[in-house]
Amino acid sequence: MFDNKFGKFIEDGKEYLIKTPKTPRPWINVISNGDYGMVISNTGSGYSWRTHASINRITRWEQDLIKDEWGKYIYIKDNETGDYWSPTWKPVCVNFDSFQVVHGTGYTTFKTEYNGIQCVTTYLVTKKYPAELWKLTIKNKTKKARKLSIFTYLEWNLGFAPDWHREFHKCFLETKFVDSKNCIMANKRLWEVPGKRGAHWNHDWDYTAFHWVNQKTSAATGSKEDFLGMYRSLKNPLAVENNTLQNKFGKWEDAIASLKTDVELSPNEEKTIVYGLGAIKNDHEKGLMNEIISHYSNSKNVDEELEQIKRMWTELLEKTWIDTPDNGFNIMSNIWLKYQAISGRIWGRTAYYQTGGAYGFRDQLQDSQIFLYLDPEKTKEQIRLHARHQFSNGRVLHWWHPLTEEGLKNEISDNLLWLAYITIEYLKNTEDFDILSEEIDYYDSGKDSLYIHCCKAIDSVFKRMGPHSLPLIGGGDWNDGMNAVGINGKGESIWLAHFLTGILEDFTYITEFINDTKRTVNYKEASEKLKRFINEYGWDGEWYIRAFKDNGDPIGSSICNQGKIYLNAQTWSILNDTATMKRKKIAYQSAKKYLFKEYGPILFSPAYSVPDPEIGYLTRYAPGTRENGGLYTHAGTWAVMAASKMKDADAFEIYKSFMPIYRATDPEKYKVEPYVTSGNVDGPDSKYFGRGCWTWYTGSATWYFIAGIDGILGIRATWSGLLIDPNIPEQWEKVEVKRLFRGRLYKITINNKGQRYQLFVNGKEIKGKEITHERGKEPVIVEVNI
């Protein structure tokens, strides 16, 4: 399935098999249970954390995607020949007789063979414990007995990452070996998180990390110098060469963890060894370490844990499911976009290109839309969480850190509006209007109902208008890189005006439900005024201007030498109906002409080749990269939704043009993983046009899913029910969709017969394209002829 020289999908798309460690970039998996997590690449490198990947990193890792040589490793030494290797490619980098890696939902498995020794190594994070497991099954495929020594290796970080001043931080690390448990424990007497009295640099790390094995160890060490030897590397560690560890632990080492076990294998014999790594809280989880070690020392319990993880993901992902003639569309929508959004983006909040850990106010709110199709209660939880990080004046933290609750307050202008936007989408999908009356604390002081939280966010934006009566851009809008446009308090965002208009119109449904007559009138008036001013000042003749600088000069206008036309200003005029139909058509055709490229719709054109300090740092990127004239996948998904709304027959081809599966048919150009979305792809002004980058930790996964379901398939929630208005390719004869909506399962069949639109619900034809939702437990059978 979608085989290329580096890998392919297997198991009906539920797994991705990588054939070689030498992929064009590291192809990784982000595995998390919502608290504990690990990242692992196809070379075997990566890192682990608990709760926050940057301020509570367990293992050391350096962001270097060219080398990819930091991780948690296993070494195997043949005690007769002296030869040694790893069951993953890194760090020894031998030429295996056979090699494959399988990334799945919640696990990664390496299967390698070298000199007659086959290793199958599975990595997973437990469902409920703050720990990961490595199950190594090692088999002697030769006709002679083999005597092997097996070493593990990892470096302790224990707190903020990177610990760039290692000579300082190592002074606070302490390790010890517990022989009865075959376990190395590690603590740190310093954590940059302030202590109870508020003093920095005077607080213990609140956890104990541990690394164990379910076999009797023959030696161990907590010393990096003992393991590596001076002036050596992970490729040729002295301890492995000499087959010995000196059992050095305590407060005086550059702290690592290495466990040595000895294994004898008869011909064709195999043995299984289980390793574990975790971190428990010192105050109330002290007994948890023993529970974890005891339970998972039995490899059968590891197998059962893996099966439970697979079942958990299957049950969650199958709540909404599609079956179309395009298998790439099916695989991405059914499995990998959901998994990326949940495991990588919401639970892990980290990856290889950005080692995060914080919650972005707008970011994880948008990501949580994926649960509207799977488990809306989790979207509800996300809304509550973000509302608690809003100030009583309606402004919000741009991001905040779990564990410390510290965050960044800035003047980026769209952040706060996403609370209202996601609440609107949640209500359309659930009819759970009770959430509006829930009292939620503000970040600074006081509390209000969620309804008032949303109103304060909206009011805060539409009361801050600039010279053209358009909303101020502040420190940036959706595009953080436009951070200088409104630095003097006069720059305006036309994209934000489109966005705000749609929110005002939708929110009047809620104000009417609440019977808040004054706000209903005010919001309707404000919406109409915004439409008028957008079209009076923002129309450039063939497209909408993107913004006005503090000095009044336009951005994204035909008079500009760079950045003449921007994508978002066109697509949101369509999505939120701020343009007349005539202008929608003109703006859309302009976007299609100038911005829709071979590898997806680029953010604007042409790219900035000279930095513009009056716009911001996006102009300082290399031309065609990231936000400077590349495909920014997040925005590209909105272009697909606009194309679908405009009934463009090319909508699916536009969608497909930046689908990772199809981009990876030329993997050496695309470079990045075929199974998850990239944050950006180089645009035509880059010499690497078509190169992917910043995978996994990107807000595009959920939106790409929505663009497919709500846009291409046209199955989307409205206030009154479920609208079914497909824009599928003409050659598709039939599509089947299982869609969770308002607690009920809808089984939808779309027959593409080239006839007038017909909609049947439970065998009865109804008028229009919208199904009025009725409560019940039985699945709703829907048939649509188009």
PDB file of N, CA and C in Angstrom, residues 238-304:
ATOM      1  N   LEU A 238      33.477   2.381  25.526  1.00  0.00           N
ATOM      2  CA  LEU A 238      34.518   1.567  26.127  1.00  0.00           C
ATOM      3  C   LEU A 238      33.928   0.408  26.932  1.00  0.00           C
ATOM      4  N   ALA A 239      32.840   0.660  27.633  1.00  0.00           N
ATOM      5  CA  ALA A 239      32.256  -0.386  28.478  1.00  0.00           C
ATOM      6  C   ALA A 239      31.790  -1.573  27.659  1.00  0.00           C
ATOM      7  N   VAL A 240      31.230  -1.307  26.487  1.00  0.00           N
ATOM      8  CA  VAL A 240      30.769  -2.401  25.637  1.00  0.00           C
ATOM      9  C   VAL A 240      31.974  -3.134  25.048  1.00  0.00           C
ATOM     10  N   GLU A 241      32.978  -2.391  24.627  1.00  0.00           N
ATOM     11  CA  GLU A 241      34.177  -3.036  24.095  1.00  0.00           C
ATOM     12  C   GLU A 241      34.831  -3.939  25.145  1.00  0.00           C
ATOM     13  N   ASN A 242      34.884  -3.449  26.379  1.00  0.00           N
ATOM     14  CA  ASN A 242      35.543  -4.216  27.449  1.00  0.00           C
ATOM     15  C   ASN A 242      34.594  -5.176  28.155  1.00  0.00           C
ATOM     16  N   ASN A 243      33.319  -5.073  27.820  1.00  0.00           N
ATOM     17  CA  ASN A 243      32.289  -5.948  28.395  1.00  0.00           C
ATOM     18  C   ASN A 243      32.232  -5.845  29.924  1.00  0.00           C
ATOM     19  N   THR A 244      32.276  -4.616  30.396  1.00  0.00           N
ATOM     20  CA  THR A 244      32.242  -4.442  31.849  1.00  0.00           C
ATOM     21  C   THR A 244      31.705  -3.067  32.210  1.00  0.00           C
ATOM     22  N   LEU A 245      31.031  -2.983  33.332  1.00  0.00           N
ATOM     23  CA  LEU A 245      30.604  -1.718  33.925  1.00  0.00           C
ATOM     24  C   LEU A 245      31.126  -1.682  35.360  1.00  0.00           C
ATOM     25  N   GLN A 246      31.456  -0.489  35.835  1.00  0.00           N
ATOM     26  CA  GLN A 246      32.145  -0.357  37.121  1.00  0.00           C
ATOM     27  C   GLN A 246      31.217  -0.037  38.284  1.00  0.00           C
ATOM     28  N   ASN A 247      29.906  -0.088  38.062  1.00  0.00           N
ATOM     29  CA  ASN A 247      28.945   0.129  39.154  1.00  0.00           C
ATOM     30  C   ASN A 247      29.161   1.460  39.876  1.00  0.00           C
ATOM     31  N   LYS A 248      29.326   2.504  39.100  1.00  0.00           N
ATOM     32  CA  LYS A 248      29.536   3.831  39.670  1.00  0.00           C
ATOM     33  C   LYS A 248      28.205   4.582  39.768  1.00  0.00           C
ATOM     34  N   PHE A 249      27.852   4.966  40.952  1.00  0.00           N
ATOM     35  CA  PHE A 249      26.625   5.716  41.187  1.00  0.00           C
ATOM     36  C   PHE A 249      26.895   6.805  42.214  1.00  0.00           C
ATOM     37  N   GLY A 250      25.907   7.645  42.444  1.00  0.00           N
ATOM     38  CA  GLY A 250      26.036   8.665  43.476  1.00  0.00           C
ATOM     39  C   GLY A 250      25.826  10.061  42.952  1.00  0.00           C
ATOM     40  N   LYS A 251      26.467  11.033  43.621  1.00  0.00           N
ATOM     41  CA  LYS A 251      26.248  12.451  43.355  1.00  0.00           C
ATOM     42  C   LYS A 251      27.370  13.096  42.546  1.00  0.00           C
ATOM     43  N   TRP A 252      28.351  12.308  42.154  1.00  0.00           N
ATOM     44  CA  TRP A 252      29.567  12.902  41.602  1.00  0.00           C
ATOM     45  C   TRP A 252      29.834  12.542  40.151  1.00  0.00           C
ATOM     46  N   GLU A 253      28.791  12.010  39.460  1.00  0.00           N
ATOM     47  CA  GLU A 253      28.993  11.547  38.089  1.00  0.00           C
ATOM     48  C   GLU A 253      28.242  12.431  37.095  1.00  0.00           C
ATOM     49  N   ASP A 254      28.621  12.309  35.828  1.00  0.00           N
ATOM     50  CA  ASP A 254      27.768  12.814  34.738  1.00  0.00           C
ATOM     51  C   ASP A 254      26.735  11.712  34.527  1.00  0.00           C
ATOM     52  N   ALA A 255      25.528  11.932  35.021  1.00  0.00           N
ATOM     53  CA  ALA A 255      24.602  10.834  35.307  1.00  0.00           C
ATOM     54  C   ALA A 255      23.942  10.244  34.064  1.00  0.00           C
ATOM     55  N   ILE A 256      24.067   8.921  33.983  1.00  0.00           N
ATOM     56  CA  ILE A 256      23.394   8.145  32.951  1.00  0.00           C
ATOM     57  C   ILE A 256      22.751   6.930  33.630  1.00  0.00           C
ATOM     58  N   ALA A 257      22.175   6.047  32.823  1.00  0.00           N
ATOM     59  CA  ALA A 257      21.718   4.747  33.315  1.00  0.00           C
ATOM     60  C   ALA A 257      22.135   3.687  32.306  1.00  0.00           C
ATOM     61  N   SER A 258      22.823   2.663  32.795  1.00  0.00           N
ATOM     62  CA  SER A 258      23.192   1.533  31.949  1.00  0.00           C
ATOM     63  C   SER A 258      23.064   0.257  32.765  1.00  0.00           C
ATOM     64  N   LEU A 259      22.315  -0.686  32.218  1.00  0.00           N
ATOM     65  CA  LEU A 259      22.123  -2.002  32.833  1.00  0.00           C
ATOM     66  C   LEU A 259      22.735  -3.062  31.931  1.00  0.00           C
ATOM     67  N   LYS A 260      23.451  -4.008  32.527  1.00  0.00           N
ATOM     68  CA  LYS A 260      24.074  -5.085  31.759  1.00  0.00           C
ATOM     69  C   LYS A 260      23.475  -6.416  32.203  1.00  0.00           C
ATOM     70  N   THR A 261      23.017  -7.183  31.221  1.00  0.00           N
ATOM     71  CA  THR A 261      22.548  -8.546  31.473  1.00  0.00           C
ATOM     72  C   THR A 261      23.263  -9.484  30.515  1.00  0.00           C
ATOM     73  N   ASP A 262      23.406 -10.735  30.928  1.00  0.00           N
ATOM     74  CA  ASP A 262      24.075 -11.733  30.099  1.00  0.00           C
ATOM     75  C   ASP A 262      23.066 -12.796  29.681  1.00  0.00           C
ATOM     76  N   VAL A 263      23.141 -13.176  28.425  1.00  0.00           N
ATOM     77  CA  VAL A 263      22.167 -14.109  27.855  1.00  0.00           C
ATOM     78  C   VAL A 263      22.906 -15.203  27.088  1.00  0.00           C
ATOM     79  N   GLU A 264      22.507 -16.445  27.314  1.00  0.00           N
ATOM     80  CA  GLU A 264      22.996 -17.560  26.513  1.00  0.00           C
ATOM     81  C   GLU A 264      21.831 -18.136  25.726  1.00  0.00           C
ATOM     82  N   LEU A 265      22.049 -18.338  24.419  1.00  0.00           N
ATOM     83  CA  LEU A 265      20.997 -18.846  23.540  1.00  0.00           C
ATOM     84  C   LEU A 265      21.476 -20.107  22.830  1.00  0.00           C
ATOM     85  N   SER A 266      20.717 -21.161  22.982  1.00  0.00           N
ATOM     86  CA  SER A 266      20.976 -22.370  22.203  1.00  0.00           C
ATOM     87  C   SER A 266      20.552 -22.137  20.765  1.00  0.00           C
ATOM     88  N   PRO A 267      20.928 -23.013  19.837  1.00  0.00           N
ATOM     89  CA  PRO A 267      20.470 -22.854  18.448  1.00  0.00           C
ATOM     90  C   PRO A 267      18.942 -22.761  18.373  1.00  0.00           C
ATOM     91  N   ASN A 268      18.456 -21.751  17.649  1.00  0.00           N
ATOM     92  CA  ASN A 268      17.027 -21.494  17.431  1.00  0.00           C
ATOM     93  C   ASN A 268      16.259 -21.135  18.702  1.00  0.00           C
ATOM     94  N   GLU A 269      16.975 -20.876  19.784  1.00  0.00           N
ATOM     95  CA  GLU A 269      16.293 -20.470  21.020  1.00  0.00           C
ATOM     96  C   GLU A 269      16.062 -18.965  21.008  1.00  0.00           C
ATOM     97  N   GLU A 270      14.952 -18.548  21.632  1.00  0.00           N
ATOM     98  CA  GLU A 270      14.705 -17.125  21.787  1.00  0.00           C
ATOM     99  C   GLU A 270      14.339 -16.825  23.242  1.00  0.00           C
ATOM    100  N   LYS A 271      14.692 -15.633  23.672  1.00  0.00           N
ATOM    101  CA  LYS A 271      14.363 -15.176  25.010  1.00  0.00           C
ATOM    102  C   LYS A 271      13.833 -13.749  24.939  1.00  0.00           C
ATOM    103  N   THR A 272      13.011 -13.413  25.911  1.00  0.00           N
ATOM    104  CA  THR A 272      12.416 -12.083  25.963  1.00  0.00           C
ATOM    105  C   THR A 272      12.880 -11.364  27.214  1.00  0.00           C
ATOM    106  N   ILE A 273      13.289 -10.126  27.027  1.00  0.00           N
ATOM    107  CA  ILE A 273      13.714  -9.264  28.131  1.00  0.00           C
ATOM    108  C   ILE A 273      12.848  -8.009  28.096  1.00  0.00           C
ATOM    109  N   VAL A 274      12.392  -7.571  29.254  1.00  0.00           N
ATOM    110  CA  VAL A 274      11.582  -6.364  29.355  1.00  0.00           C
ATOM    111  C   VAL A 274      12.372  -5.288  30.097  1.00  0.00           C
ATOM    112  N   TYR A 275      12.474  -4.134  29.480  1.00  0.00           N
ATOM    113  CA  TYR A 275      13.059  -2.957  30.114  1.00  0.00           C
ATOM    114  C   TYR A 275      11.957  -1.930  30.340  1.00  0.00           C
ATOM    115  N   GLY A 276      12.162  -1.096  31.334  1.00  0.00           N
ATOM    116  CA  GLY A 276      11.196  -0.037  31.597  1.00  0.00           C
ATOM    117  C   GLY A 276      11.884   1.255  31.973  1.00  0.00           C
ATOM    118  N   LEU A 277      11.173   2.346  31.733  1.00  0.00           N
ATOM    119  CA  LEU A 277      11.651   3.678  32.095  1.00  0.00           C
ATOM    120  C   LEU A 277      10.439   4.485  32.525  1.00  0.00           C
ATOM    121  N   GLY A 278      10.567   5.204  33.630  1.00  0.00           N
ATOM    122  CA  GLY A 278       9.434   5.995  34.085  1.00  0.00           C
ATOM    123  C   GLY A 278       9.844   7.062  35.066  1.00  0.00           C
ATOM    124  N   ALA A 279       8.850   7.793  35.563  1.00  0.00           N
ATOM    125  CA  ALA A 279       9.090   8.843  36.555  1.00  0.00           C
ATOM    126  C   ALA A 279       7.853   8.965  37.435  1.00  0.00           C
ATOM    127  N   ILE A 280       8.043   8.836  38.731  1.00  0.00           N
ATOM    128  CA  ILE A 280       6.933   8.922  39.678  1.00  0.00           C
ATOM    129  C   ILE A 280       7.076  10.173  40.538  1.00  0.00           C
ATOM    130  N   LYS A 281       5.940  10.700  40.986  1.00  0.00           N
ATOM    131  CA  LYS A 281       5.952  11.869  41.855  1.00  0.00           C
ATOM    132  C   LYS A 281       6.374  11.450  43.262  1.00  0.00           C
ATOM    133  N   ASN A 282       7.225  12.259  43.856  1.00  0.00           N
ATOM    134  CA  ASN A 282       7.752  11.913  45.166  1.00  0.00           C
ATOM    135  C   ASN A 282       6.724  12.035  46.281  1.00  0.00           C
ATOM    136  N   ASP A 283       5.719  12.900  46.090  1.00  0.00           N
ATOM    137  CA  ASP A 283       4.829  13.167  47.209  1.00  0.00           C
ATOM    138  C   ASP A 283       3.748  12.105  47.399  1.00  0.00           C
ATOM    139  N   HIS A 284       3.215  11.531  46.298  1.00  0.00           N
ATOM    140  CA  HIS A 284       2.096  10.593  46.489  1.00  0.00           C
ATOM    141  C   HIS A 284       2.110   9.386  45.556  1.00  0.00           C
ATOM    142  N   GLU A 285       3.223   9.140  44.892  1.00  0.00           N
ATOM    143  CA  GLU A 285       3.278   7.992  43.986  1.00  0.00           C
ATOM    144  C   GLU A 285       4.431   7.040  44.347  1.00  0.00           C
ATOM    145  N   LYS A 286       4.872   7.081  45.593  1.00  0.00           N
ATOM    146  CA  LYS A 286       6.065   6.322  45.955  1.00  0.00           C
ATOM    147  C   LYS A 286       5.911   4.819  45.735  1.00  0.00           C
ATOM    148  N   GLY A 287       4.710   4.303  45.929  1.00  0.00           N
ATOM    149  CA  GLY A 287       4.513   2.871  45.737  1.00  0.00           C
ATOM    150  C   GLY A 287       4.319   2.460  44.307  1.00  0.00           C
ATOM    151  N   LEU A 288       4.200   3.460  43.417  1.00  0.00           N
ATOM    152  CA  LEU A 288       3.876   3.173  42.020  1.00  0.00           C
ATOM    153  C   LEU A 288       5.027   2.507  41.286  1.00  0.00           C
ATOM    154  N   MET A 289       6.244   2.878  41.623  1.00  0.00           N
ATOM    155  CA  MET A 289       7.398   2.286  40.938  1.00  0.00           C
ATOM    156  C   MET A 289       7.427   0.774  41.145  1.00  0.00           C
ATOM    157  N   ASN A 290       7.236   0.336  42.379  1.00  0.00           N
ATOM    158  CA  ASN A 290       7.246  -1.103  42.656  1.00  0.00           C
ATOM    159  C   ASN A 290       6.109  -1.807  41.935  1.00  0.00           C
ATOM    160  N   GLU A 291       4.955  -1.142  41.859  1.00  0.00           N
ATOM    161  CA  GLU A 291       3.805  -1.716  41.168  1.00  0.00           C
ATOM    162  C   GLU A 291       4.095  -1.903  39.685  1.00  0.00           C
ATOM    163  N   ILE A 292       4.720  -0.891  39.085  1.00  0.00           N
ATOM    164  CA  ILE A 292       5.059  -0.958  37.658  1.00  0.00           C
ATOM    165  C   ILE A 292       6.065  -2.067  37.397  1.00  0.00           C
ATOM    166  N   ILE A 293       7.133  -2.083  38.180  1.00  0.00           N
ATOM    167  CA  ILE A 293       8.187  -3.078  37.978  1.00  0.00           C
ATOM    168  C   ILE A 293       7.638  -4.488  38.179  1.00  0.00           C
ATOM    169  N   SER A 294       6.865  -4.666  39.231  1.00  0.00           N
ATOM    170  CA  SER A 294       6.317  -5.992  39.518  1.00  0.00           C
ATOM    171  C   SER A 294       5.398  -6.485  38.413  1.00  0.00           C
ATOM    172  N   HIS A 295       4.519  -5.609  37.963  1.00  0.00           N
ATOM    173  CA  HIS A 295       3.518  -6.027  36.975  1.00  0.00           C
ATOM    174  C   HIS A 295       4.148  -6.344  35.628  1.00  0.00           C
ATOM    175  N   TYR A 296       5.030  -5.469  35.170  1.00  0.00           N
ATOM    176  CA  TYR A 296       5.541  -5.617  33.807  1.00  0.00           C
ATOM    177  C   TYR A 296       6.808  -6.451  33.716  1.00  0.00           C
ATOM    178  N   SER A 297       7.281  -6.960  34.843  1.00  0.00           N
ATOM    179  CA  SER A 297       8.373  -7.917  34.762  1.00  0.00           C
ATOM    180  C   SER A 297       7.924  -9.200  34.084  1.00  0.00           C
ATOM    181  N   ASN A 298       6.639  -9.436  34.092  1.00  0.00           N
ATOM    182  CA  ASN A 298       6.054 -10.553  33.346  1.00  0.00           C
ATOM    183  C   ASN A 298       5.779 -10.092  31.923  1.00  0.00           C
ATOM    184  N   SER A 299       6.481 -10.647  30.966  1.00  0.00           N
ATOM    185  CA  SER A 299       6.355 -10.175  29.583  1.00  0.00           C
ATOM    186  C   SER A 299       4.951 -10.386  29.017  1.00  0.00           C
ATOM    187  N   LYS A 300       4.206 -11.349  29.586  1.00  0.00           N
ATOM    188  CA  LYS A 300       2.827 -11.551  29.128  1.00  0.00           C
ATOM    189  C   LYS A 300       1.971 -10.327  29.437  1.00  0.00           C
ATOM    190  N   ASN A 301       2.262  -9.658  30.528  1.00  0.00           N
ATOM    191  CA  ASN A 301       1.533  -8.438  30.857  1.00  0.00           C
ATOM    192  C   ASN A 301       1.878  -7.298  29.902  1.00  0.00           C
ATOM    193  N   VAL A 302       3.101  -7.319  29.391  1.00  0.00           N
ATOM    194  CA  VAL A 302       3.480  -6.340  28.365  1.00  0.00           C
ATOM    195  C   VAL A 302       2.697  -6.610  27.086  1.00  0.00           C
ATOM    196  N   ASP A 303       2.580  -7.870  26.718  1.00  0.00           N
ATOM    197  CA  ASP A 303       1.800  -8.225  25.529  1.00  0.00           C
ATOM    198  C   ASP A 303       0.345  -7.794  25.686  1.00  0.00           C
ATOM    199  N   GLU A 304      -0.219  -8.033  26.866  1.00  0.00           N
ATOM    200  CA  GLU A 304      -1.607  -7.648  27.117  1.00  0.00           C
ATOM    201  C   GLU A 304      -1.770  -6.131  27.085  1.00  0.00           C
TER     202      GLU A 304
END
